[in-house]
Amino acid sequence: MNWEGGIRVPGLLRWPGVIQAGAYIDEPTSNMDIFPTIVKLAEAQLPSDRIIDGHDLMPLLQGKVTRSKHEFLFHYCNAYLNAVRWHPGNSESVWKVVFFTPNFSPEDSNGCYDSHVCFCHGGFITQHDPPLLFDLSRDPEEKFPLTPETESRFYEILRVVHLAVDNHSRSLRPVPDQLSWDNLLWKPWLQVCCSSLLPCIPIKTVVPG
């Protein structure tokens, strides 16, 4: 789920002489950051024909900076944008906007126990208009949704987040269907001719002539 308890998964890293032992970083990052980090460490170049959403983690891991480069993080439930986190550069507040929540079953529970999985669309969710707004710097457990009465910048925060969502959506490009028949069909000519259990079997090509 995209509540903080599902998002904030600890990561443990060890690199003697590069990453300081015992360091603690309380900044959310993303799996998308792994790719540009490895590319930078390999002294290679990132692809220039697409938008790379991740950022190099090394400055954060080595203590050269204290904040992630992600001003916005977009949290998806399958293919549906579920929530957005915004950490303004000039503020200690961390805002989180939640567009929909799953309909738990049974109703008085905190999970989808009847179906064993929470779905992300249709009658399985409740859309929120306006979205739920939390200040994670004061309410990390997301217990108290803010309202225009309790947060004077309520509509301004939503406006900025919606603008970020629009920019993010325009940057997305469709990818080929990974479950198409062309990707699912077995291609024997791509199979290796040996395994870790058997010795390699040489393949001879006979050309009639």
Short mmCIF file of C-alpha atoms in Angstrom, two decimals:
data_model
loop_
_atom_site.label_atom_id
_atom_site.label_comp_id
_atom_site.label_asym_id
_atom_site.label_seq_id
_atom_site.Cartn_x
_atom_site.Cartn_y
_atom_site.Cartn_z
CA MET A 1 0.00 0.00 0.00
CA ASN A 2 1.05 3.60 -0.45
CA TRP A 3 0.61 4.59 3.18
CA GLU A 4 3.91 5.41 4.86
CA GLY A 5 4.06 1.97 6.45
CA GLY A 6 4.19 0.44 2.99
CA ILE A 7 6.46 3.02 1.37
CA ARG A 8 9.19 3.52 3.95
CA VAL A 9 11.09 0.25 3.53
CA PRO A 10 14.53 0.34 5.19
CA GLY A 11 17.59 -0.08 3.02
CA LEU A 12 20.96 -1.34 4.29
CA LEU A 13 24.12 -0.49 2.39
CA ARG A 14 27.75 -1.38 3.14
CA TRP A 15 30.75 -0.09 1.25
CA PRO A 16 33.84 0.23 3.46
CA GLY A 17 35.87 3.33 2.69
CA VAL A 18 33.09 4.88 0.61
CA ILE A 19 29.96 4.95 2.77
CA GLN A 20 30.44 5.95 6.40
CA ALA A 21 29.59 3.16 8.85
CA GLY A 22 26.67 3.88 11.15
CA ALA A 23 25.25 6.69 9.04
CA TYR A 24 21.47 7.16 9.14
CA ILE A 25 19.58 8.81 6.30
CA ASP A 26 15.95 9.72 6.83
CA GLU A 27 15.24 10.70 3.23
CA PRO A 28 12.92 8.65 1.03
CA THR A 29 14.48 7.47 -2.21
CA SER A 30 13.23 5.22 -4.97
CA ASN A 31 14.18 2.03 -6.79
CA MET A 32 14.42 4.32 -9.82
CA ASP A 33 17.53 5.83 -8.23
CA ILE A 34 19.50 2.57 -8.46
CA PHE A 35 19.95 2.76 -12.24
CA PRO A 36 21.47 6.26 -12.44
CA THR A 37 23.61 5.51 -9.38
CA ILE A 38 25.15 2.41 -10.99
CA VAL A 39 25.61 4.22 -14.30
CA LYS A 40 27.48 7.03 -12.53
CA LEU A 41 29.66 4.57 -10.59
CA ALA A 42 30.50 2.79 -13.85
CA GLU A 43 31.52 6.17 -15.34
CA ALA A 44 29.04 5.62 -18.13
CA GLN A 45 26.46 7.97 -19.63
CA LEU A 46 22.73 7.92 -18.99
CA PRO A 47 20.52 7.48 -22.07
CA SER A 48 19.64 10.83 -23.60
CA ASP A 49 16.62 9.64 -25.60
CA ARG A 50 14.28 9.41 -22.59
CA ILE A 51 13.50 11.04 -19.28
CA ILE A 52 15.32 9.40 -16.36
CA ASP A 53 13.20 9.76 -13.24
CA GLY A 54 15.85 8.56 -10.79
CA HIS A 55 18.82 10.42 -9.29
CA ASP A 56 22.36 9.45 -8.34
CA LEU A 57 22.29 8.40 -4.67
CA MET A 58 25.99 8.71 -3.92
CA PRO A 59 25.98 12.37 -2.75
CA LEU A 60 23.23 11.45 -0.27
CA LEU A 61 24.90 8.21 0.84
CA GLN A 62 28.26 9.91 1.34
CA GLY A 63 26.79 12.79 3.33
CA LYS A 64 27.65 15.44 0.74
CA VAL A 65 23.98 16.49 0.73
CA THR A 66 21.27 15.94 3.32
CA ARG A 67 18.19 15.98 1.12
CA SER A 68 17.08 13.84 -1.78
CA LYS A 69 16.83 15.46 -5.20
CA HIS A 70 13.24 14.25 -5.42
CA GLU A 71 11.05 17.26 -4.76
CA PHE A 72 8.09 15.10 -5.81
CA LEU A 73 7.63 11.34 -5.55
CA PHE A 74 4.74 9.72 -7.39
CA HIS A 75 3.29 6.61 -5.77
CA TYR A 76 1.37 4.20 -7.98
CA CYS A 77 -1.10 1.43 -7.27
CA ASN A 78 -0.55 -0.77 -10.33
CA ALA A 79 -1.00 1.64 -13.27
CA TYR A 80 -3.02 4.18 -11.26
CA LEU A 81 -1.48 7.22 -9.60
CA ASN A 82 -2.44 6.82 -5.97
CA ALA A 83 -0.51 9.49 -4.06
CA VAL A 84 2.08 12.23 -4.43
CA ARG A 85 4.71 13.33 -1.91
CA TRP A 86 5.96 16.92 -2.06
CA HIS A 87 8.95 18.19 -0.09
CA PRO A 88 9.36 21.87 -1.00
CA GLY A 89 12.96 23.03 -1.13
CA ASN A 90 12.33 25.94 1.24
CA SER A 91 10.29 24.06 3.85
CA GLU A 92 10.62 21.35 6.46
CA SER A 93 7.06 20.24 5.79
CA VAL A 94 6.50 17.12 3.71
CA TRP A 95 3.07 17.10 2.12
CA LYS A 96 1.37 13.98 0.88
CA VAL A 97 -1.73 13.98 -1.29
CA VAL A 98 -3.77 10.77 -1.52
CA PHE A 99 -6.22 10.54 -4.43
CA PHE A 100 -7.97 7.29 -3.49
CA THR A 101 -7.99 4.63 -0.81
CA PRO A 102 -8.94 0.94 -1.04
CA ASN A 103 -12.27 -0.24 0.30
CA PHE A 104 -11.23 -2.57 3.10
CA SER A 105 -13.08 -5.83 3.61
CA PRO A 106 -14.51 -6.52 6.10
CA GLU A 107 -15.47 -2.86 6.44
CA ASP A 108 -14.18 -2.47 10.01
CA SER A 109 -10.75 -3.95 9.18
CA ASN A 110 -7.55 -2.33 7.95
CA GLY A 111 -6.97 -4.58 4.94
CA CYS A 112 -8.61 -6.45 2.05
CA TYR A 113 -8.90 -9.78 3.82
CA ASP A 114 -11.91 -11.11 1.90
CA SER A 115 -10.15 -10.86 -1.46
CA HIS A 116 -6.59 -11.22 -0.02
CA VAL A 117 -5.48 -8.30 -2.20
CA CYS A 118 -6.49 -4.65 -2.51
CA PHE A 119 -7.37 -3.62 -6.05
CA CYS A 120 -6.80 -0.16 -7.46
CA HIS A 121 -9.82 0.71 -9.56
CA GLY A 122 -13.59 0.83 -9.90
CA GLY A 123 -15.72 -0.28 -7.00
CA PHE A 124 -12.68 -1.50 -5.06
CA ILE A 125 -11.60 2.04 -4.13
CA THR A 126 -12.97 5.32 -2.80
CA GLN A 127 -11.96 8.41 -4.77
CA HIS A 128 -11.38 11.54 -2.68
CA ASP A 129 -12.45 14.93 -3.99
CA PRO A 130 -10.68 16.93 -2.79
CA PRO A 131 -7.82 14.48 -2.18
CA LEU A 132 -6.66 13.67 1.32
CA LEU A 133 -3.80 15.90 2.47
CA PHE A 134 -1.29 15.07 5.21
CA ASP A 135 1.73 16.87 6.62
CA LEU A 136 4.10 13.97 7.19
CA SER A 137 6.54 16.12 9.16
CA ARG A 138 3.90 16.41 11.91
CA ASP A 139 1.71 13.38 11.20
CA PRO A 140 3.89 10.51 9.87
CA GLU A 141 1.19 7.96 10.71
CA GLU A 142 -1.31 9.77 8.45
CA LYS A 143 -4.00 9.81 11.10
CA PHE A 144 -5.25 13.38 10.63
CA PRO A 145 -6.19 14.52 7.11
CA LEU A 146 -5.91 18.27 6.78
CA THR A 147 -8.79 20.47 5.66
CA PRO A 148 -9.10 24.09 4.46
CA GLU A 149 -10.02 24.94 8.05
CA THR A 150 -6.95 23.29 9.61
CA GLU A 151 -4.43 24.21 6.89
CA SER A 152 -4.56 27.71 5.38
CA ARG A 153 -2.47 26.62 2.35
CA PHE A 154 -4.72 23.63 1.60
CA TYR A 155 -5.78 24.66 -1.91
CA GLU A 156 -2.39 26.13 -2.80
CA ILE A 157 -0.68 22.84 -1.92
CA LEU A 158 -3.18 20.90 -4.03
CA ARG A 159 -2.66 23.31 -6.93
CA VAL A 160 1.12 22.77 -6.89
CA VAL A 161 0.73 18.99 -6.64
CA HIS A 162 -1.79 18.87 -9.50
CA LEU A 163 0.60 20.90 -11.65
CA ALA A 164 3.40 18.43 -10.83
CA VAL A 165 1.09 15.54 -11.77
CA ASP A 166 0.30 17.18 -15.12
CA ASN A 167 4.01 17.61 -15.88
CA HIS A 168 4.73 14.07 -14.77
CA SER A 169 1.92 12.62 -16.91
CA ARG A 170 3.16 14.44 -20.02
CA SER A 171 6.61 12.91 -19.51
CA LEU A 172 5.32 9.33 -19.61
CA ARG A 173 5.74 7.28 -22.76
CA PRO A 174 4.04 3.93 -23.50
CA VAL A 175 6.27 0.87 -23.66
CA PRO A 176 5.75 -2.26 -25.78
CA ASP A 177 3.41 -4.83 -24.31
CA GLN A 178 5.61 -7.06 -22.15
CA LEU A 179 2.94 -9.79 -22.20
CA SER A 180 2.46 -9.87 -25.97
CA TRP A 181 2.64 -13.22 -27.78
CA ASP A 182 5.99 -12.23 -29.24
CA ASN A 183 7.39 -11.88 -25.71
CA LEU A 184 5.64 -14.94 -24.27
CA LEU A 185 6.40 -17.53 -26.96
CA TRP A 186 9.36 -19.80 -26.33
CA LYS A 187 12.27 -19.00 -28.63
CA PRO A 188 14.51 -22.10 -28.74
CA TRP A 189 17.15 -20.28 -30.77
CA LEU A 190 17.72 -17.98 -27.80
CA GLN A 191 18.16 -20.80 -25.28
CA VAL A 192 21.62 -21.58 -23.92
CA CYS A 193 23.07 -24.93 -24.89
CA CYS A 194 24.25 -25.84 -21.39
CA SER A 195 23.31 -25.46 -17.75
CA SER A 196 25.02 -25.40 -14.41
CA LEU A 197 24.19 -29.10 -14.01
CA LEU A 198 25.29 -30.43 -17.41
CA PRO A 199 28.35 -29.82 -19.53
CA CYS A 200 27.94 -27.64 -22.58
CA ILE A 201 26.81 -29.48 -25.67
CA PRO A 202 28.51 -28.29 -28.83
CA ILE A 203 26.19 -27.43 -31.68
CA LYS A 204 27.25 -28.24 -35.23
CA THR A 205 25.84 -26.42 -38.18
CA VAL A 206 25.71 -28.49 -41.34
CA VAL A 207 25.36 -26.61 -44.58
CA PRO A 208 24.12 -28.85 -47.41
CA GLY A 209 26.08 -28.46 -50.60
#
